[in-house]
CSV table of C-alpha atoms in Angstrom, one decimal:
chain,number,residue,atom,x,y,z
S,1,MET,CA,21.1,-32.1,-42.6
S,2,LEU,CA,19.1,-28.9,-42.0
S,3,HIS,CA,20.1,-26.7,-39.2
S,4,ARG,CA,17.5,-24.0,-38.4
S,5,ARG,CA,17.4,-22.3,-35.0
S,6,SER,CA,14.2,-20.7,-34.1
S,7,HIS,CA,13.4,-19.2,-30.7
S,8,PRO,CA,10.0,-19.2,-28.8
S,9,PHE,CA,7.3,-16.8,-29.9
S,10,VAL,CA,8.1,-17.0,-33.6
S,11,GLU,CA,5.2,-17.4,-36.1
S,12,ILE,CA,6.0,-19.0,-39.4
S,13,GLN,CA,2.9,-19.2,-41.6
S,14,LYS,CA,2.1,-21.7,-44.3
S,15,ASN,CA,3.6,-21.2,-47.8
S,16,SER,CA,6.7,-19.6,-46.5
S,17,THR,CA,10.1,-21.1,-47.0
S,18,ILE,CA,13.2,-21.1,-44.8
S,19,GLY,CA,16.6,-22.3,-46.0
S,20,GLU,CA,19.3,-24.2,-44.1
S,21,ARG,CA,21.5,-22.8,-41.3
S,22,CYS,CA,19.1,-19.9,-40.6
S,23,LYS,CA,18.6,-18.2,-37.2
S,24,ILE,CA,15.2,-16.9,-36.5
S,25,SER,CA,15.0,-14.9,-33.2
S,26,SER,CA,12.0,-14.6,-30.8
S,27,HIS,CA,9.0,-12.3,-31.5
S,28,SER,CA,9.5,-12.5,-35.3
S,29,PHE,CA,6.7,-13.0,-37.8
S,30,ILE,CA,7.3,-14.7,-41.1
S,31,CYS,CA,4.1,-14.7,-43.2
S,32,GLU,CA,2.9,-16.5,-46.3
S,33,GLY,CA,4.9,-15.6,-49.4
S,34,VAL,CA,8.2,-15.1,-47.7
S,35,THR,CA,11.2,-17.0,-49.0
S,36,ILE,CA,14.4,-16.9,-46.8
S,37,GLU,CA,17.4,-18.6,-48.4
S,38,ASP,CA,20.3,-20.2,-46.5
S,39,GLU,CA,22.4,-18.7,-43.7
S,40,VAL,CA,20.1,-15.8,-43.0
S,41,MET,CA,19.8,-14.1,-39.6
S,42,VAL,CA,16.4,-12.8,-38.6
S,43,ALA,CA,16.9,-10.9,-35.3
S,44,HIS,CA,14.3,-10.3,-32.6
S,45,GLY,CA,11.0,-8.8,-33.5
S,46,VAL,CA,11.4,-8.7,-37.3
S,47,MET,CA,8.1,-8.4,-39.2
S,48,PHE,CA,7.2,-9.2,-42.7
S,49,THR,CA,4.1,-8.1,-44.6
S,50,ASN,CA,2.4,-9.9,-47.5
S,51,GLY,CA,-0.3,-7.6,-48.8
S,52,LEU,CA,0.1,-4.1,-50.2
S,53,TYR,CA,-3.4,-3.0,-49.3
S,54,PRO,CA,-4.5,-4.9,-46.2
S,55,ARG,CA,-8.1,-4.7,-45.2
S,56,ALA,CA,-10.2,-6.7,-42.6
S,57,THR,CA,-13.3,-6.8,-44.8
S,58,ASN,CA,-14.4,-7.0,-48.4
S,59,GLU,CA,-16.5,-4.3,-50.0
S,60,ASP,CA,-19.7,-6.2,-48.9
S,61,GLY,CA,-18.6,-6.1,-45.3
S,62,SER,CA,-17.7,-9.8,-45.0
S,63,LEU,CA,-14.4,-10.7,-43.4
S,64,GLN,CA,-11.6,-11.3,-45.8
S,65,ARG,CA,-10.4,-14.9,-46.2
S,66,ASP,CA,-7.7,-16.6,-48.2
S,67,GLY,CA,-8.1,-15.7,-51.8
S,68,ASP,CA,-9.8,-12.3,-51.1
S,69,TRP,CA,-6.4,-10.5,-51.3
S,70,GLN,CA,-3.2,-10.8,-53.3
S,71,CYS,CA,-0.2,-12.3,-51.6
S,72,MET,CA,3.0,-10.5,-52.7
S,73,PRO,CA,6.1,-12.6,-52.5
S,74,THR,CA,9.3,-11.4,-50.6
S,75,LEU,CA,12.8,-12.9,-51.1
S,76,ILE,CA,15.6,-12.7,-48.5
S,77,ARG,CA,18.8,-13.8,-50.3
S,78,HIS,CA,21.6,-16.0,-49.0
S,79,GLY,CA,23.6,-14.7,-46.0
S,80,ALA,CA,21.4,-11.5,-45.3
S,81,SER,CA,20.9,-10.2,-41.8
S,82,LEU,CA,17.8,-8.5,-40.7
S,83,GLY,CA,18.2,-6.3,-37.5
S,84,SER,CA,15.8,-6.3,-34.5
S,85,ASN,CA,12.5,-4.7,-35.0
S,86,SER,CA,12.9,-4.2,-38.8
S,87,THR,CA,9.9,-4.4,-41.0
S,88,ILE,CA,10.1,-5.9,-44.5
S,89,VAL,CA,7.3,-4.7,-46.7
S,90,CYS,CA,6.1,-7.3,-49.2
S,91,GLY,CA,7.3,-7.5,-52.8
S,92,VAL,CA,11.0,-6.7,-52.1
S,93,THR,CA,14.2,-8.7,-52.5
S,94,ILE,CA,17.0,-8.2,-49.9
S,95,GLY,CA,20.3,-9.0,-51.6
S,96,GLU,CA,23.0,-11.6,-50.7
S,97,ASN,CA,24.9,-10.7,-47.5
S,98,ALA,CA,23.0,-7.5,-47.2
S,99,LEU,CA,22.5,-6.0,-43.7
S,100,VAL,CA,19.3,-4.3,-42.6
S,101,GLY,CA,19.7,-2.0,-39.6
S,102,ALA,CA,17.5,-2.3,-36.4
S,103,GLY,CA,14.2,-0.6,-36.7
S,104,ALA,CA,14.5,-0.1,-40.5
S,105,VAL,CA,11.4,-0.2,-42.7
S,106,VAL,CA,12.4,-1.8,-46.1
S,107,THR,CA,10.1,-0.6,-48.8
S,108,ARG,CA,12.4,-1.2,-51.8
S,109,ASP,CA,14.9,-3.8,-53.0
S,110,VAL,CA,18.2,-4.0,-51.2
S,111,PRO,CA,21.3,-4.6,-53.3
S,112,ASP,CA,23.7,-7.4,-52.5
S,113,PHE,CA,26.2,-6.4,-49.7
S,114,ALA,CA,24.4,-3.1,-48.9
S,115,ILE,CA,23.8,-1.8,-45.4
S,116,VAL,CA,20.4,-0.2,-45.1
S,117,ALA,CA,18.9,1.7,-42.2
S,118,GLY,CA,16.2,4.3,-41.5
S,119,VAL,CA,12.5,4.8,-42.2
S,120,PRO,CA,12.2,4.2,-45.1
S,121,ALA,CA,15.5,2.2,-45.3
S,122,ARG,CA,18.2,3.8,-47.4
S,123,VAL,CA,21.7,2.4,-48.3
S,124,ILE,CA,24.3,3.8,-45.9
S,125,GLY,CA,27.2,1.5,-46.6
S,126,ASP,CA,28.6,-1.8,-47.9
S,127,VAL,CA,29.3,-4.8,-45.6
S,128,ARG,CA,32.5,-5.4,-47.4
S,129,GLN,CA,33.8,-2.1,-46.0
S,130,ALA,CA,32.5,-2.5,-42.5
S,131,PRO,CA,34.8,-1.5,-39.7
S,132,PRO,CA,36.8,-4.2,-37.9
S,133,ALA,CA,35.4,-5.9,-34.8
S,134,GLY,CA,35.3,-3.6,-31.9
S,135,LYS,CA,35.3,-0.5,-34.0
S,136,HIS,CA,32.0,1.2,-34.2
S,137,PRO,CA,31.3,3.6,-37.1
S,138,ASN,CA,30.5,6.2,-34.4
S,139,ARG,CA,33.8,6.8,-32.5
S,140,LEU,CA,31.9,7.6,-29.3
S,141,ARG,CA,30.6,4.0,-29.3
S,142,GLU,CA,33.9,2.2,-29.8
S,143,THR,CA,34.6,-0.8,-27.5
S,144,SER,CA,36.9,0.1,-24.5
S,145,GLU,CA,38.2,-2.0,-21.7
S,146,SER,CA,38.0,-1.1,-18.0
S,147,ARG,CA,38.3,-2.6,-14.6
S,148,SER,CA,35.4,-3.1,-12.1
S,149,SER,CA,35.8,-2.1,-8.5
S,150,SER,CA,36.9,-5.7,-7.8
S,151,GLY,CA,39.7,-5.4,-10.4
S,152,GLU,CA,37.7,-7.7,-12.9
S,153,LYS,CA,38.3,-6.9,-16.6
S,154,GLN,CA,35.2,-5.6,-18.3
S,155,THR,CA,34.4,-4.7,-21.9
S,156,CYS,CA,31.9,-1.8,-22.2
S,157,ARG,CA,30.8,0.9,-24.5
S,158,ALA,CA,32.3,4.3,-23.9
């Protein structure tokens, strides 16, 4: 049985493939030529491209149609996670269990288990060495507990 969770405002174009147990969040765009393997998370607002040199018109001024440009394939491997508002430029492979940070622009292949961030995206870590839950790599953002004025326990970012 296939389990795919897709939110409203997601566009999935023809000739794209989405595996089992994937989560595709709202405002994401998955274009032709994209293959997403099983158990991939696509966060809110993730964009894929499928042409290296996009143009609205041909040299003669006519609007481009299917077949007037080359679709470059993109592969997202098993278990990868794509952060909110990341852009995946066509022709890349994002490795198994890799993590793409929010807002990153991926222009090159991402190795298995790599954490990438930035514009353009660069390797900044390895998911197998990620901090434990509640521990943020920036100590100023570690999770702390506090009490509201009513005495209710709250979890917040310091």
